[in-house]
CSV table of C-alpha atoms in Angstrom, one decimal:
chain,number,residue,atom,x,y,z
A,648,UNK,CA,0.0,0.0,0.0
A,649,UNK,CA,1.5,3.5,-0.9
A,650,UNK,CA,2.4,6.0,1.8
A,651,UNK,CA,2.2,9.5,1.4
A,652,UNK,CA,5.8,10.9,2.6
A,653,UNK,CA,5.6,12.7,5.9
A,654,UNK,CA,7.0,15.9,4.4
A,655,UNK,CA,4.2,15.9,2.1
A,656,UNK,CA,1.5,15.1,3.8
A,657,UNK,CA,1.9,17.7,6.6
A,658,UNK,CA,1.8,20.3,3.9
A,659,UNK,CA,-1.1,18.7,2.3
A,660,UNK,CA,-3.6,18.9,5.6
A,661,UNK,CA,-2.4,22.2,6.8
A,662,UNK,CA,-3.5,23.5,2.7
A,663,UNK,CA,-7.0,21.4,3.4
A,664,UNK,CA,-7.4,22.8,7.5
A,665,UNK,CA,-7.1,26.4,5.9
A,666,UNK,CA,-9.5,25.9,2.9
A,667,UNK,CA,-11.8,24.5,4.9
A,668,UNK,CA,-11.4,27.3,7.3
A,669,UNK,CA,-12.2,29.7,4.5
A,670,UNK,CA,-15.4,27.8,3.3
A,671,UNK,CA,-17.0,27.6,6.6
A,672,UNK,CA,-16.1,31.8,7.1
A,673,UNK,CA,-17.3,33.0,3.7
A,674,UNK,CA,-20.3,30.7,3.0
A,675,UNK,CA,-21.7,29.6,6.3
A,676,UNK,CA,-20.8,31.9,8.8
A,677,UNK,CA,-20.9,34.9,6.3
A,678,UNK,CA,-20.7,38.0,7.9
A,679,UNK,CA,-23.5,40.9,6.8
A,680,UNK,CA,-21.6,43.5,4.7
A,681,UNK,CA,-21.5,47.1,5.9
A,682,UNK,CA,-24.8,47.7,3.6
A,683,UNK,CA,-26.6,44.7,4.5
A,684,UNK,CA,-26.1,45.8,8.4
A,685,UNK,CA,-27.0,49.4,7.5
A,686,UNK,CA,-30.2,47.9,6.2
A,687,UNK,CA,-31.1,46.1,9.1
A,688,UNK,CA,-30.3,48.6,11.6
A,689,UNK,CA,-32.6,50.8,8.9
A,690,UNK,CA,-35.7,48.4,8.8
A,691,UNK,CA,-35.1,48.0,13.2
A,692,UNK,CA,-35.4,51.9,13.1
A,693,UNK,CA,-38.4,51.8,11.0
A,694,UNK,CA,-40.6,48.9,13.0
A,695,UNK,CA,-39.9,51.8,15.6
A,696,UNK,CA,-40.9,54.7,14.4
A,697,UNK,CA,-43.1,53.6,11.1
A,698,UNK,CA,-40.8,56.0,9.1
A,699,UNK,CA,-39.1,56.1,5.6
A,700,UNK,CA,-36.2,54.2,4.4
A,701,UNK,CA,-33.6,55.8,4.1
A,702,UNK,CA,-29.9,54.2,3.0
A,703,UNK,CA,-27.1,56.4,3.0
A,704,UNK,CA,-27.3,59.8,1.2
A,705,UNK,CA,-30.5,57.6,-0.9
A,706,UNK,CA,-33.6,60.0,-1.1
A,707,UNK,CA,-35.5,57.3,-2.7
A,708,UNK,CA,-37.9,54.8,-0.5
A,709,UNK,CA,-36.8,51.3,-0.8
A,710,UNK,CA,-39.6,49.3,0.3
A,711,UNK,CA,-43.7,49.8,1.4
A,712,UNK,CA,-44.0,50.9,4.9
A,713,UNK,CA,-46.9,51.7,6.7
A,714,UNK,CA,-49.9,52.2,4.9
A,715,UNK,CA,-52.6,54.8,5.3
A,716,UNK,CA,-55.3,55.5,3.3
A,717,UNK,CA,-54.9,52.9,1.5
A,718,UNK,CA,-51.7,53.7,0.1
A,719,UNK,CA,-48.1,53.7,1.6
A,720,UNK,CA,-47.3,56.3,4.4
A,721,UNK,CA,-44.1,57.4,2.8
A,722,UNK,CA,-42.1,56.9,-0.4
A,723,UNK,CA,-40.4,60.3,-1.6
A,724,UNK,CA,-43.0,62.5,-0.1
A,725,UNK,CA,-41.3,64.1,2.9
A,726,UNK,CA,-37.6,62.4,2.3
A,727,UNK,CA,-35.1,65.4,3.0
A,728,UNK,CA,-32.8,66.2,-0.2
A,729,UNK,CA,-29.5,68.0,-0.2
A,730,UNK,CA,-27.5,70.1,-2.7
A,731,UNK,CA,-28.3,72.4,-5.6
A,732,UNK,CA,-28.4,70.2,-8.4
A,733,UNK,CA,-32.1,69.9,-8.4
A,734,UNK,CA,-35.4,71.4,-10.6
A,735,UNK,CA,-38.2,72.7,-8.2
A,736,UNK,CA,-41.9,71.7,-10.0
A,737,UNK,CA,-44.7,74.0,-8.9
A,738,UNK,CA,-47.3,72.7,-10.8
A,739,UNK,CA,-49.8,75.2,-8.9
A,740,UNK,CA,-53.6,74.6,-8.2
A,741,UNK,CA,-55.3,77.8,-8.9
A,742,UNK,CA,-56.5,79.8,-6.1
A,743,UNK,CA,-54.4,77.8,-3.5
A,744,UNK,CA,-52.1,81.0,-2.5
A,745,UNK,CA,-49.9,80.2,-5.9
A,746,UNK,CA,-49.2,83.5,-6.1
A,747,UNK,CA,-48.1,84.0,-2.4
A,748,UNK,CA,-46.0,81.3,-3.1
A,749,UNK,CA,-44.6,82.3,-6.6
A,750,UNK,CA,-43.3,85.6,-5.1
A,751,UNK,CA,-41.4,83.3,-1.7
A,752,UNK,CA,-40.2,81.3,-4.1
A,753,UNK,CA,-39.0,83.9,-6.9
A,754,UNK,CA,-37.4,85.6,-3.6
A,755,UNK,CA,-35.4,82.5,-2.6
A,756,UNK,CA,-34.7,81.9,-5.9
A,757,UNK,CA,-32.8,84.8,-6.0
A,758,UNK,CA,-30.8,84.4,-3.1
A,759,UNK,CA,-29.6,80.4,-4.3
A,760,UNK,CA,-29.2,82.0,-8.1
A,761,UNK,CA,-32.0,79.4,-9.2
A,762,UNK,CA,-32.5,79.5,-12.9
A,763,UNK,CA,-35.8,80.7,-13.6
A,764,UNK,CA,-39.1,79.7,-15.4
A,765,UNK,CA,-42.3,81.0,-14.4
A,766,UNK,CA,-45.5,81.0,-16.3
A,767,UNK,CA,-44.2,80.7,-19.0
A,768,UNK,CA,-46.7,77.9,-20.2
A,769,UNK,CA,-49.7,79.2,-19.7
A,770,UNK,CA,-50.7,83.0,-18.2
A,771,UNK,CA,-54.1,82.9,-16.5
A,772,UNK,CA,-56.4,79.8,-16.5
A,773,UNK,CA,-59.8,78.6,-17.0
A,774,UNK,CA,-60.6,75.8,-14.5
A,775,UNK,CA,-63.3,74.2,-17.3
A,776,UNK,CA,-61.0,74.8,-20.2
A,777,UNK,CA,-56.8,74.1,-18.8
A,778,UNK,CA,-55.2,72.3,-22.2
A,779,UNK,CA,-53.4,69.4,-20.1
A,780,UNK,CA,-51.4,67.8,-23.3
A,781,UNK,CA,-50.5,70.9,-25.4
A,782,UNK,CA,-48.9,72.3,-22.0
A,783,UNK,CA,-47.4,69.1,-21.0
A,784,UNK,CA,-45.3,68.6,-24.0
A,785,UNK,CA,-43.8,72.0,-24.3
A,786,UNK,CA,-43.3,71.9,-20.0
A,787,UNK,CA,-41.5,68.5,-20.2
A,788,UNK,CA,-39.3,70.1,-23.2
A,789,UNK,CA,-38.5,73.1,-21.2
A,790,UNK,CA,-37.5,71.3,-17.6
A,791,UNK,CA,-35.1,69.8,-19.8
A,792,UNK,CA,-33.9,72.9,-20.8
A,793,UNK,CA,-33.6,74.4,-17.1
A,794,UNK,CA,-32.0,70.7,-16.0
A,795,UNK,CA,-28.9,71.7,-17.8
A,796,UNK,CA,-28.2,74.3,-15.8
A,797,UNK,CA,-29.4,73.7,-12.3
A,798,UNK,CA,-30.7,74.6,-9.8
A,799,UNK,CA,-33.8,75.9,-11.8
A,800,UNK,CA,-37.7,76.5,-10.9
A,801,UNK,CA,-40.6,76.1,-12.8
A,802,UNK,CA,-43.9,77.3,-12.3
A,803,UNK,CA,-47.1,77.2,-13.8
A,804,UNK,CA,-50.9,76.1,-13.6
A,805,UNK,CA,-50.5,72.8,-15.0
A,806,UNK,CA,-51.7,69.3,-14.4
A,807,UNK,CA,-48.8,66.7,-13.2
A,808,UNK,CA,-46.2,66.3,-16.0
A,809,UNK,CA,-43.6,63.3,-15.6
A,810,UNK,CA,-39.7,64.3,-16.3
A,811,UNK,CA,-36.8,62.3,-16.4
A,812,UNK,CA,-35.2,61.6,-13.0
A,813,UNK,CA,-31.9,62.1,-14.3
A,814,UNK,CA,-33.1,65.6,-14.4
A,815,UNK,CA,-33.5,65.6,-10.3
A,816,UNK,CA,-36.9,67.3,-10.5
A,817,UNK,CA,-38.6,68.3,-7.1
A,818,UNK,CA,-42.4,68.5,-6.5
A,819,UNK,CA,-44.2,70.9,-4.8
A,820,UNK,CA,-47.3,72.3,-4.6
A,821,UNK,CA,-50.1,74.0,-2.0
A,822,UNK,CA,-54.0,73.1,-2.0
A,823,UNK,CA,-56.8,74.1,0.4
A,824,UNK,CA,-60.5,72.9,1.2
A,825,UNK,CA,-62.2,72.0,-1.9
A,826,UNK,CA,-65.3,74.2,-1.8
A,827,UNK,CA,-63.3,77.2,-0.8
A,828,UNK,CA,-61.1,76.7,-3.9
A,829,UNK,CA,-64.6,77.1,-6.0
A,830,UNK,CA,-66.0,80.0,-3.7
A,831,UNK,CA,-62.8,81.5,-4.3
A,832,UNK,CA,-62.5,81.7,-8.1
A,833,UNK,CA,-65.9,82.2,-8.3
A,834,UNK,CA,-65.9,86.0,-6.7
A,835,UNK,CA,-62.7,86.5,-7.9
A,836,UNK,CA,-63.7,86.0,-11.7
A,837,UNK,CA,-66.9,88.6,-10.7
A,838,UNK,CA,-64.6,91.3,-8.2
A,839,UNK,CA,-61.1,89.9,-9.0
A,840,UNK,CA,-58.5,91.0,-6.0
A,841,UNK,CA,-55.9,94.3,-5.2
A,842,UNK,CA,-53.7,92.8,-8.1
A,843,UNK,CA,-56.3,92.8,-10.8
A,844,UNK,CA,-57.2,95.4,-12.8
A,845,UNK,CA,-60.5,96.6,-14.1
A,846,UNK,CA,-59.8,95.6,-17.8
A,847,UNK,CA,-59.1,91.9,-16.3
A,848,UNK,CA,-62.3,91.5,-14.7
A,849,UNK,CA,-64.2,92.4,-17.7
A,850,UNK,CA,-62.7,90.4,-19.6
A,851,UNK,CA,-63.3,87.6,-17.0
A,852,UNK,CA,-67.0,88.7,-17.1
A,853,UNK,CA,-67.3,88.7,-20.8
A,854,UNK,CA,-65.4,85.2,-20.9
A,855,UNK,CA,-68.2,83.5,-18.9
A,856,UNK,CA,-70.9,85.8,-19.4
A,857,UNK,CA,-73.0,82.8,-20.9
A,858,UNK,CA,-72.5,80.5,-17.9
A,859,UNK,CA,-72.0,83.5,-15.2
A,860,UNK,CA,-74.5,86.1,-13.9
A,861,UNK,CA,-72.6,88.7,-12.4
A,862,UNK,CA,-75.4,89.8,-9.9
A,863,UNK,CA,-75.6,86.2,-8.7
A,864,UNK,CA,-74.4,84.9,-5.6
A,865,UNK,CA,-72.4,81.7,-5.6
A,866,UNK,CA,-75.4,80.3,-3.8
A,867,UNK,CA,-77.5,81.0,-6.6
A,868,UNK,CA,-75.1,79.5,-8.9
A,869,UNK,CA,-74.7,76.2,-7.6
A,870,UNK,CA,-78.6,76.5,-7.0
A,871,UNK,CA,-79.3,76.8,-10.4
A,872,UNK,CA,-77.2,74.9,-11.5
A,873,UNK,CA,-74.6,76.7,-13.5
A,874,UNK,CA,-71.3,75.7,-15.1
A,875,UNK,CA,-69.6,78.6,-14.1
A,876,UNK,CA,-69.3,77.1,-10.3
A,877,UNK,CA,-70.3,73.4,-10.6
A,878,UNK,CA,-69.2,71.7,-13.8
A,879,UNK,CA,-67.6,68.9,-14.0
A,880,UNK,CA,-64.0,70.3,-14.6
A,881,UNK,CA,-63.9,72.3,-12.0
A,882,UNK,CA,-65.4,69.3,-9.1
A,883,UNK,CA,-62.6,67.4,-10.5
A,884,UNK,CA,-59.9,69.7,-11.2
A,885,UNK,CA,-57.9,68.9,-7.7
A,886,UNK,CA,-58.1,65.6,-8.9
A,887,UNK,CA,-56.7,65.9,-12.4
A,888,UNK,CA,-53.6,68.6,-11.2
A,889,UNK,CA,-52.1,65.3,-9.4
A,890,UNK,CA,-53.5,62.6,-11.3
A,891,UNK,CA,-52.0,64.2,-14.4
A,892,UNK,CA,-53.1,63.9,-18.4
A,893,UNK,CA,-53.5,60.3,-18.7
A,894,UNK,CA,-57.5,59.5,-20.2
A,895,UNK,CA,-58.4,58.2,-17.2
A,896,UNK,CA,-57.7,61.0,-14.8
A,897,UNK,CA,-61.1,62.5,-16.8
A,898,UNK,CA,-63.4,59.5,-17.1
A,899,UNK,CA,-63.0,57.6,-13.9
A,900,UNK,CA,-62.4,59.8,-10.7
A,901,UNK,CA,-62.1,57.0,-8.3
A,902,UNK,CA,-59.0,56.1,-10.1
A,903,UNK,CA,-57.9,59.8,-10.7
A,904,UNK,CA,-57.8,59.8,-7.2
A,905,UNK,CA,-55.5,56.8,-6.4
A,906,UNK,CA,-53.5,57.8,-9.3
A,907,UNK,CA,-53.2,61.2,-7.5
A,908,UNK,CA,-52.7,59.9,-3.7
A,909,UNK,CA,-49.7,57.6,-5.7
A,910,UNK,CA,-48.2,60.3,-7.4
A,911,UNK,CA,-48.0,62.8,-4.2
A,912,UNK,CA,-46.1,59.7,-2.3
A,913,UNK,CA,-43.6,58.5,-5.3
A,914,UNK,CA,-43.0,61.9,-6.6
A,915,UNK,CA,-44.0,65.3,-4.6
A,916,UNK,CA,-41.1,66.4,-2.0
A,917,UNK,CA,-44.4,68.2,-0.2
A,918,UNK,CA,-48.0,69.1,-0.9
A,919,UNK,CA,-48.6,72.0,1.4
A,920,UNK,CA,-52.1,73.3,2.7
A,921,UNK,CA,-52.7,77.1,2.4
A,922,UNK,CA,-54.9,76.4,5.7
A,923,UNK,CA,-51.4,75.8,7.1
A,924,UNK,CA,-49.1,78.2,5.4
A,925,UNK,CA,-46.4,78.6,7.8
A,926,UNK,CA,-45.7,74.8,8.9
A,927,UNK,CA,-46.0,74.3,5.0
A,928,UNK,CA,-42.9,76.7,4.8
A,929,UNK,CA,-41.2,75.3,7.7
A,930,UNK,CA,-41.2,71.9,6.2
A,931,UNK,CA,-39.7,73.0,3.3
A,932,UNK,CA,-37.0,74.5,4.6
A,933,UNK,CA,-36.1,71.3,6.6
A,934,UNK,CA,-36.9,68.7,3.8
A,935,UNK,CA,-34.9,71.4,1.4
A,936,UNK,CA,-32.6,73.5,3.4
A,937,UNK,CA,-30.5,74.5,-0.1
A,938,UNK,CA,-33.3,75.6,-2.1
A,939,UNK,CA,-35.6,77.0,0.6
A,940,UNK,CA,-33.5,78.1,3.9
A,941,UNK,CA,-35.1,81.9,4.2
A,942,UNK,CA,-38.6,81.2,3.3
A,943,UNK,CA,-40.3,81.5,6.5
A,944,UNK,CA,-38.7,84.5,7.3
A,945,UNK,CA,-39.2,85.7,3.7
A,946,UNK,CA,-42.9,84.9,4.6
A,947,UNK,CA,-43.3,86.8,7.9
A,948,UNK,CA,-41.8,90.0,6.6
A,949,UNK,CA,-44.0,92.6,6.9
A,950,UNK,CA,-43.2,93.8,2.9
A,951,UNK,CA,-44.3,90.3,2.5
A,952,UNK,CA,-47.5,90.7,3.9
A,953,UNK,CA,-48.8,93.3,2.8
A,954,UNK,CA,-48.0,92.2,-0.6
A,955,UNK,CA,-49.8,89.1,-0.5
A,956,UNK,CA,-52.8,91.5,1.0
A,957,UNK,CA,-53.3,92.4,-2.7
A,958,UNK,CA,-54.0,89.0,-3.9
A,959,UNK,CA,-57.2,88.6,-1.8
A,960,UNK,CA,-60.8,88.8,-3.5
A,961,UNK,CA,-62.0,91.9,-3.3
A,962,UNK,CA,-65.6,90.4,-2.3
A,963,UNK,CA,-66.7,87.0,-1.2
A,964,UNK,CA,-70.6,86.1,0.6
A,965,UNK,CA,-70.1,83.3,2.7
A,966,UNK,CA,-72.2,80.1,1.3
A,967,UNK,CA,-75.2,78.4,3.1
A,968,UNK,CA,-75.3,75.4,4.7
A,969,UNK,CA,-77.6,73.7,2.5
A,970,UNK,CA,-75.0,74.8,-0.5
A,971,UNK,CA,-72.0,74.1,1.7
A,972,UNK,CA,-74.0,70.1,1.9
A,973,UNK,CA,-74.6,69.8,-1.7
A,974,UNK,CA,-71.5,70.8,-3.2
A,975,UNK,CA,-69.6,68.0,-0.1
A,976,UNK,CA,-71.3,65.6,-1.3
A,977,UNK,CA,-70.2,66.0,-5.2
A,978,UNK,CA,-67.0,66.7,-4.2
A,979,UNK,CA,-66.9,63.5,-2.2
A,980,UNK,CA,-63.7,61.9,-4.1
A,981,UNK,CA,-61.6,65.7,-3.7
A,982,UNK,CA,-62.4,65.4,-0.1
A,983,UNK,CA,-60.8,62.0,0.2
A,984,UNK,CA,-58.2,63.5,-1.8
A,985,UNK,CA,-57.5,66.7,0.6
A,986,UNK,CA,-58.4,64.7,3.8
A,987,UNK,CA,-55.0,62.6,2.6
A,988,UNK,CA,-52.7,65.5,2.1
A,989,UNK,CA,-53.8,67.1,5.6
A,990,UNK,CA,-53.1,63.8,7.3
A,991,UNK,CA,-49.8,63.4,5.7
A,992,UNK,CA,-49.1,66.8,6.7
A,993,UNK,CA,-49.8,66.5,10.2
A,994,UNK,CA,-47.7,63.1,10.0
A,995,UNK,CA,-44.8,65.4,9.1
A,996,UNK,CA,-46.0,68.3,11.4
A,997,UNK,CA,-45.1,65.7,14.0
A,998,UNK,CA,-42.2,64.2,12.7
A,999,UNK,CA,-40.2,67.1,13.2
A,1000,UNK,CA,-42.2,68.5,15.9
A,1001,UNK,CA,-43.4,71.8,14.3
């Protein structure tokens, strides 16, 4: 029977003691990697505290987390960003303080050297009549042009437009109760505000003078029925700013509104309240310190004020309760819609303790 030589053999099982060392290290007792720990300790901190994901400098959600309304709690909605090289998207629902807001965020613009755009789209709106596709097209084209050169802002009253995330774009926008939105433009198409002029309002009044009694109270409006306070565009238009310009954001509302709740998660940085202006601010400056440090103060100067003085209606009769009951209950899918963004709101609010 052949021998292995003892000078070989001790070689041989010290080579096979240290492979097998290496197996049972690497394959079976396999250490977590510094990501895979990070993740852990991640997912621990999020049983605890039902928050976002967040790995590293990521600003993206990595996985579903506690769901409300249906729909996840967070995703990008509410993760902070850092740096400059990002395009702020105010896709702004009319009479929701947009141009409060326009004027905070030209200011801070100004002071970060943000590349502006604003209104460039589309000056002045009709709430029955906004042209989602012919807007979308030339908006998507011209956040590509701003990209290059960021940061940049755009601004406008359009529906929800998708851009490419190499191009870093940032969400925003403001909304308020439903009805008041509709009270709102309702007197200020008939009175207009301290920032319209006389020509503007006749205009206004010749350009619904078919659908629009100018003696009328909104009251009698909705009473009888009229387009110029309930048609369907303008019950669904809070819908259709977030849905976006896909068919079915106009033909089936109870998906225009999950579309919508999805797209403020995966997509908006914040979607503000104007009943909650301030904390509104105050989150953005946290969520965005490098575009929006300033604005609070910006906000509570007292140039500030009385400049956005001049953008309330010059007249507006408060509505009935029998008026106030009908239009809730066809606004019944805007309301889900609004009573989302307030919770998520107050979810933040609490977050960071404001």
């Amino acid at each position: 029977m052949y021998t292995v030589p003892r000078r070989v053999a001790l070689p041989l099982i010290s080579v096979l003691i240290a492979a097998t060392i290496f197996f049972t290290i690497t394959y079976i007792l396999k250490p977590e990697s510094t990501l895979e720990i990070e993740v852990k300790s991640t997912n621990e901190e999020i049983s605890k505290k039902g928050s976002r994901l967040i790995i590293g400098n990521s600003t993206e959600s990595s996985q579903k987390l506690t769901e409300q309304h249906g729909t996840t709690l967070y995703k990008k909605y509410g993760v902070p960003i850092t740096g400059l090289n990002h395009t702020i998207i105010y896709n702004k629902m009319p009479k929701c303080g947009s141009r409060t807001m326009d004027m905070l965020l030209i200011s801070n613009a100004k002071r970060f050297h943000v590349k502006l755009d604003h209104n460039q789209v589309h000056r002045g709106y009709d709430l029955d009549v906004i042209d989602p596709k012919g807007k979308e097209e030339f908006a998507i084209k011209r956040v590509q042009q701003l990209a290059a050169h960021p940061p940049a802002l755009f601004s406008d009253h359009i529906f929800y437009f998708p851009v490419e995330k190499s191009n870093n774009p940032v969400y925003i926008n403001m909304i308020r109760d439903p009805i008041e939105v509709l009270v709102s433009d309702y007197y200020f198409t008939q009175h207009g505000d301290g920032a319209v002029g006389p020509r503007t309002i006749r205009r206004n009044q010749r350009k619904y003078a078919e659908d629009m009694k100018m003696n009328e109270t909104f009251d009698q409006c909705v009473l009888k029925e009229r387009k110029a306070c309930i048609s369907e565009g303008r019950l669904s238009l809070m819908l259709k700013f977030f849905c976006g310009t896909h068919p079915k954001c106009s033909t089936d509302l109870k998906w225009s509104l999950n579309e919508a709740k999805r797209r403020v998660e995966e997509e908006y940085l914040i979607v503000g309240l104007l009943e909650d202006y301030e904390a509104t601010f105050r989150l953005m400056e946290i969520l965005a310190p490098s575009l929006f440090k300033g604005i609070v103060t910006d906000y509570k100067a007292d140039i500030r004020k009385k400049e956005s003085e001049k953008y309330q209606t010059n007249f507006k009769k408060p509505i009935s309760a029998e008026v106030r009951a009908i239009l809730r209950e066809k606004l019944d899918l805007t309301y889900q819609f609004y009573d989302f963004v307030k919770t998520k709101l107050e979810l933040l609010k609490k977050e960071y303790d404001i």
